[in-house]
Coordinates of C-alpha atoms and ligand atoms in Angstrom, one line a residue:
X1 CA 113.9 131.4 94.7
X2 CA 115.4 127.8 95.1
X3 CA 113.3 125.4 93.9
X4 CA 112.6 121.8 95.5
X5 CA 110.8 119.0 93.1
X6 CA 108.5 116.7 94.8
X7 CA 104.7 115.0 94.8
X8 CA 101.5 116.7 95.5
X9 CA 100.3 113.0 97.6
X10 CA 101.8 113.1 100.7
X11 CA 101.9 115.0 104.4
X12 CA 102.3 118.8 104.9
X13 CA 105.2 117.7 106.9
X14 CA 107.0 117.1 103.6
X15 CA 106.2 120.9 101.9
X16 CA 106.9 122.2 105.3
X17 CA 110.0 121.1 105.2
X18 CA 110.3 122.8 101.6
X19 CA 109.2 126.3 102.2
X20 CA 110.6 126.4 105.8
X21 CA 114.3 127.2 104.8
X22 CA 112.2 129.7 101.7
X23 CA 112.2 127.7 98.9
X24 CA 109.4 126.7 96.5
X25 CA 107.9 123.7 96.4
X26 CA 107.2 122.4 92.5
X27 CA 105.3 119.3 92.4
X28 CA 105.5 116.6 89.6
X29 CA 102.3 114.0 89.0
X30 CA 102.6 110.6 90.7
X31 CA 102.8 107.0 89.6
X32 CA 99.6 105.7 90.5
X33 CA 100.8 101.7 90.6
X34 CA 102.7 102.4 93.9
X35 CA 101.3 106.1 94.7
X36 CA 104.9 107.7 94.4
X37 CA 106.3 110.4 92.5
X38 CA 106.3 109.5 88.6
X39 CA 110.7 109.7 87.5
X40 CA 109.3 109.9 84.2
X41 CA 107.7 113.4 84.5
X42 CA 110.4 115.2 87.0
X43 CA 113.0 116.6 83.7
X44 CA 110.5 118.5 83.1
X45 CA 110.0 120.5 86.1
X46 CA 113.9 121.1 86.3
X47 CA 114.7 124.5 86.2
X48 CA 118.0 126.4 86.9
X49 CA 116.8 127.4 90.0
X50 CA 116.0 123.6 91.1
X51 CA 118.2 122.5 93.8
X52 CA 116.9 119.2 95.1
X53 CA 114.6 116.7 94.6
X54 CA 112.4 115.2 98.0
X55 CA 110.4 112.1 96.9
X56 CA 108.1 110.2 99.3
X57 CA 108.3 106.4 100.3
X58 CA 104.4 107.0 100.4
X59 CA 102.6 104.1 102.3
X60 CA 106.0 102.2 102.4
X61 CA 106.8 102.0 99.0
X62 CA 110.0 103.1 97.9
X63 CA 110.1 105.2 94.6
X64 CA 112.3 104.8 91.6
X65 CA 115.2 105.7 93.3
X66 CA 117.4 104.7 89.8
X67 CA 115.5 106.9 88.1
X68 CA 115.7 109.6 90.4
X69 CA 119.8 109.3 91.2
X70 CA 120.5 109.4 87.4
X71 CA 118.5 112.6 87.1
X72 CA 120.5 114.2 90.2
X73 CA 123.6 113.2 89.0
X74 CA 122.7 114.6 85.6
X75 CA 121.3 118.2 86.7
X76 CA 123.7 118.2 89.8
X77 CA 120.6 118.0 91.7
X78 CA 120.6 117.0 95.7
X79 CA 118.0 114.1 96.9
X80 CA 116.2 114.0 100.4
X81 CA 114.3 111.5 101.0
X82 CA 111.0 111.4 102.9
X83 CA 111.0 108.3 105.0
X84 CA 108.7 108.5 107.2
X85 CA 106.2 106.1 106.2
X86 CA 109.3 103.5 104.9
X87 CA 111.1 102.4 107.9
X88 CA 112.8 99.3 106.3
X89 CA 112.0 99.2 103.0
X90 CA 114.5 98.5 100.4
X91 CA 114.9 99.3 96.8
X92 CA 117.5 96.9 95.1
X93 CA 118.2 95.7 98.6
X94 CA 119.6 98.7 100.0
X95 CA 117.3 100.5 103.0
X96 CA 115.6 103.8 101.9
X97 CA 117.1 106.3 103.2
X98 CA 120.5 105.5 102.4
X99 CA 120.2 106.1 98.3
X100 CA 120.5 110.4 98.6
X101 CA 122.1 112.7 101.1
X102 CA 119.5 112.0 103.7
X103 CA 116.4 110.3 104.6
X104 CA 114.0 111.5 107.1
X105 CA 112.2 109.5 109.8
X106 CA 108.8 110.0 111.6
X107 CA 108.7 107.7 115.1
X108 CA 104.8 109.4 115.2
X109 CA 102.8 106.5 117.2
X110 CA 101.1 105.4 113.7
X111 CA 104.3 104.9 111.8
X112 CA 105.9 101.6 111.4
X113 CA 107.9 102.4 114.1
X114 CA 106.0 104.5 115.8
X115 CA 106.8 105.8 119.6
X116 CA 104.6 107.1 122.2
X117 CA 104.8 110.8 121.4
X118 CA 106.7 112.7 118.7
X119 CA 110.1 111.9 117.5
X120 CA 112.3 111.4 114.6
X121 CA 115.5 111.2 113.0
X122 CA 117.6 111.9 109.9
X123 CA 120.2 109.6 108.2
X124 CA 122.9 110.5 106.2
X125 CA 126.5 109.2 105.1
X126 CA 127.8 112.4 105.2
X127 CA 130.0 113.1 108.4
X128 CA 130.0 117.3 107.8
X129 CA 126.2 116.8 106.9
X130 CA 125.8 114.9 110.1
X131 CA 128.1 117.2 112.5
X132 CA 125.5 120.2 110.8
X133 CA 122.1 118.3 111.8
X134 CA 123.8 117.5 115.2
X135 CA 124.1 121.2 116.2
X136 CA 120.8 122.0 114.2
X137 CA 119.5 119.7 116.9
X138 CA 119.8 121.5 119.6
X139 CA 120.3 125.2 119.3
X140 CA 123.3 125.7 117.2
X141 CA 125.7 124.7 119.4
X142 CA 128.5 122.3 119.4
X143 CA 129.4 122.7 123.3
X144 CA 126.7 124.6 125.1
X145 CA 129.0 127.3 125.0
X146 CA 129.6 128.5 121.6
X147 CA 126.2 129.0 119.3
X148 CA 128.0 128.6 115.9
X149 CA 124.7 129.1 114.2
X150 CA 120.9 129.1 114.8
X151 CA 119.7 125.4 115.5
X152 CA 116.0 124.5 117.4
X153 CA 114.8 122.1 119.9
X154 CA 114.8 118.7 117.7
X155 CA 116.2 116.1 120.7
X156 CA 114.5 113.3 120.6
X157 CA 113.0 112.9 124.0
X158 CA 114.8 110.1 125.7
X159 CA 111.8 108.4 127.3
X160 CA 110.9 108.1 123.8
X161 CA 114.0 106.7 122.5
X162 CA 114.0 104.0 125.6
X163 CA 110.8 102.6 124.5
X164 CA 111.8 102.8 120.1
X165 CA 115.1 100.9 121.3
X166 CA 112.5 98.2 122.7
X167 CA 110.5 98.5 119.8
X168 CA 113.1 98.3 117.1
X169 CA 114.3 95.2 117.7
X170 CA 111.0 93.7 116.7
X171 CA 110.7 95.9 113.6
X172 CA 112.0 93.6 111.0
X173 CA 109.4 90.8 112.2
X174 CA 106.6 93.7 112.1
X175 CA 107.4 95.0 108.8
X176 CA 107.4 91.2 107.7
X177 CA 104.0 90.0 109.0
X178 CA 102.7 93.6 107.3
X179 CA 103.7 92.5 103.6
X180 CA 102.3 89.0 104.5
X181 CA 99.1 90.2 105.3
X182 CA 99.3 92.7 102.0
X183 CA 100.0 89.9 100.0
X184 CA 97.2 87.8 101.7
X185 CA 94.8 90.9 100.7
X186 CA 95.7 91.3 97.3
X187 CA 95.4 87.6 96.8
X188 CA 91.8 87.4 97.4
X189 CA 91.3 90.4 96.1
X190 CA 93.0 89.7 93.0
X191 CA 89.8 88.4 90.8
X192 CA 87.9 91.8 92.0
X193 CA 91.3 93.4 90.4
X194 CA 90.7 91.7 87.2
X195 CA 87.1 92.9 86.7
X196 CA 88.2 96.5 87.5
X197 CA 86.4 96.6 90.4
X198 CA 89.4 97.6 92.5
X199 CA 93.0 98.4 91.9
X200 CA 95.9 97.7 94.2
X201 CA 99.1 98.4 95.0
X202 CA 101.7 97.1 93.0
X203 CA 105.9 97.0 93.5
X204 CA 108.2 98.2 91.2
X205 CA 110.8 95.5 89.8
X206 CA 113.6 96.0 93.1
X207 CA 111.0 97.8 95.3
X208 CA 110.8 95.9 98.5
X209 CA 107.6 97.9 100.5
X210 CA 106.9 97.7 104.3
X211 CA 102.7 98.3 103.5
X212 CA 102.8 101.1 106.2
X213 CA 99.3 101.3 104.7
X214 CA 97.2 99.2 102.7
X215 CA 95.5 101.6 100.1
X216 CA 93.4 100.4 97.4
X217 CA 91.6 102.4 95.2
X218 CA 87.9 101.9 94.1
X219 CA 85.0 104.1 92.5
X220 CA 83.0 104.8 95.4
X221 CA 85.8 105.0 97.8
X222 CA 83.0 106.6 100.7
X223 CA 80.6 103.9 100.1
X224 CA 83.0 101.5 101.0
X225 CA 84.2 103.5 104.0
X226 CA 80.5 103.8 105.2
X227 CA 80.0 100.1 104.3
X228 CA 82.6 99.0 106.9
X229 CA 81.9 101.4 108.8
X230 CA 78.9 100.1 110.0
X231 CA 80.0 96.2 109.9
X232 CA 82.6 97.5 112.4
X233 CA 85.6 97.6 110.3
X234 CA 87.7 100.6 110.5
X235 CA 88.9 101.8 107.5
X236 CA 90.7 105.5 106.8
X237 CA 90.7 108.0 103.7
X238 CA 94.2 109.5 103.7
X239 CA 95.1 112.5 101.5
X240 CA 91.3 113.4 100.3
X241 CA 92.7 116.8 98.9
X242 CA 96.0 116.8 97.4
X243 CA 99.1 118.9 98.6
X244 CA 98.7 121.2 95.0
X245 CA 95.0 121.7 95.8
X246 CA 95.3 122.7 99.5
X247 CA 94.3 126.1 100.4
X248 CA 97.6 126.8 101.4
X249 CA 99.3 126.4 98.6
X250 CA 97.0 127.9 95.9
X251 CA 99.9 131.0 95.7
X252 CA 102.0 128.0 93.9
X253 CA 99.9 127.8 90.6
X254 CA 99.1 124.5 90.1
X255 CA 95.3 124.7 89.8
X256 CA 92.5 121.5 89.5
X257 CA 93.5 119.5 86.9
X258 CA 97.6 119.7 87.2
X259 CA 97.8 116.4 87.9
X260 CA 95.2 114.1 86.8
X261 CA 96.9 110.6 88.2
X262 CA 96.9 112.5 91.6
X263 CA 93.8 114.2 92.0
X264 CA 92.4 110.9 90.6
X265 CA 93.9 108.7 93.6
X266 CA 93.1 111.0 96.0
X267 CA 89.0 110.7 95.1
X268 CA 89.6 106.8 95.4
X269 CA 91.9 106.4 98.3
X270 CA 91.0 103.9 100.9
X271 CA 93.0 102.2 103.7
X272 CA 92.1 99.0 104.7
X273 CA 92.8 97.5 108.3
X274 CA 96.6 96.6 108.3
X275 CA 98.9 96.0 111.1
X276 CA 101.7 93.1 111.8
X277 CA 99.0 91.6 115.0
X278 CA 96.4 90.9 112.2
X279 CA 94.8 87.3 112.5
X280 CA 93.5 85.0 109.2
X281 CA 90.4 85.3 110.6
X282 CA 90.3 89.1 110.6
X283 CA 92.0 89.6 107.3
X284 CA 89.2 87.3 106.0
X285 CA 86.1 89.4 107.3
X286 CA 87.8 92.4 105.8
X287 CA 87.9 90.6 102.3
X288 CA 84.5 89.1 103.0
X289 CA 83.1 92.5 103.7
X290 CA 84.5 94.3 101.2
X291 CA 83.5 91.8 98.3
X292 CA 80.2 91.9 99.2
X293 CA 80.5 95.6 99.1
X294 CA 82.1 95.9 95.5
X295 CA 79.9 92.8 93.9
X296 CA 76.5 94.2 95.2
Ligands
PLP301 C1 104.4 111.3 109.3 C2 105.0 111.9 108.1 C3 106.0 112.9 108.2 C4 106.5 113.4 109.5 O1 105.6 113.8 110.4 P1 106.0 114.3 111.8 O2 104.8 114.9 112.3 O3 107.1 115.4 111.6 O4 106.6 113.2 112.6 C5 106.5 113.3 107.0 N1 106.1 112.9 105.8 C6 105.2 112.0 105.7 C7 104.9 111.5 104.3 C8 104.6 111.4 106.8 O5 103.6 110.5 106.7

């Protein structure tokens, strides 16, 4: 019966995570400036039997986490946040992930820091929270001996780990060339922007985001997929359906037309090339090719 507040634009992984320990997911509509959860509309959904709120860092941008810690401290409400897509990023300086209880990590190969297989991990200030996930881990048990409760198989594999080690030490650099070369595309995109022939991702005042995608949003989103498609320019729709419209979730009760700023996105969605090894030249072709696309 416990309910858990959170945004119908993200990955399964995050409702999973929801109704895996049996309670409900209850989604709220999302800002559609930086793709996250919308503060303003989550008192709403607060009900006695809400126990947490789990907003999403979606695409790397961190949500209103001010907005969100005043309503947990209000409703005596606990936070998790979803970090997988937000390695770095910082709201008001401080790294998400350290603003609730926990923050969760994805080392998938396509995340910012992405290993060679699956892994993850969980932060948390919280020593008994942390003694917890470290039995969780593996099996329940704090010795091998004694199983104090049920845990699972969660180790991160240590091949995997060597290689992240390697990798994190080039992180900040990576994360930094991938705002560069967001910047760089919403600069010349900017006078398509101003005709309202595309819209792009904007930051929050104190929202620092690590562009783990480039996502901009235009009216005939799979035109301009098939458009650079064929000029050889791959380009991805992410989230075509949103979580409150999946099949698997139609028990909840949030039928078409919940969440207009959501189910809007999601028909409009479209992730441009973006990674730290980018050249000028290659950023340029994708702006070339995609103006000619949205002037024609
Ligand atoms: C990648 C991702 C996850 C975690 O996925 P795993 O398959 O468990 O690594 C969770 N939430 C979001 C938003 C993601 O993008």
């Amino acid at each position: 019966g416990d309910e858990v507040i959170t945004t119908p634009v993200t990955f399964i992984a995050t409702t999973e995570a929801i109704t895996r320990v049996g309670a409900t997911p209850v989604f709220v509509d999302i800002d559609p400036d930086d793709y996250c959860m919308d503060v303003n509309q989550v008192e709403a959904r607060i009900t006695e039997r809400t126990k947490a709120i789990l907003p999403v860092h979606l695409f790397g941008h961190p949500a209103d986490m001010d907005g969100l810690r005043a309503l947990c401290n209000k409703h005596s409400l606990l936070m998790v946040e979803d970090c997988a897509q937000a390695i770095g990023a910082t709201w008001k300086g401080e790294p998400a992930g350290s603003l609730s209880e926990a923050g969760t990590f994805s080392f998938f190969p396509s995340k910012n820091l992405g290993g060679y297989g699956d892994g993850g991990m969980v932060v948390t200030s919280d020593e008994d929270l942390a003694d917890h996930l470290r039995f969780l881990r593996v099996h329940g048990s704090p010795d091998k001996t004694r199983y104090t409760m049920e845990g699972q198989n969660s180790r991160l594999d240590e091949l995997q780990a060597a290689m992240l080690r390697v990798k994190l030490a080039h992180l900040e650099t990576w994360n930094a060339l991938r705002r560069e070369h967001a910047l760089y595309y919403c600069r010349g995109f900017a006078y398509l922007a101003r005709e309202g022939r595309i819209e792009l991702p904007t930051e929050k005042p104190g929202a620092k985001s690590v562009y783990h995608l480039f996502i901009v949003r235009v009216d005939d989103r799979d035109g301009l997929h098939a458009h650079l498609n064929a000029r050889g320019i791959s380009s991805a729709v992410y989230y075509r359906i949103p979580m409150h419209l999946q099949p698997v979730y139609e028990t909840l009760g949030f039928p078409a037309g919940s969440f207009p700023q959501a189910e809007r996105v999601c028909s409009r969605f479209l992730a441009l090339p973006l990674y730290p090894e980018l050249t000028t030249e290659q950023l340029d072709r994708v702006l070339g090719a995609v103006s000619e696309f949205l002037s024609a």
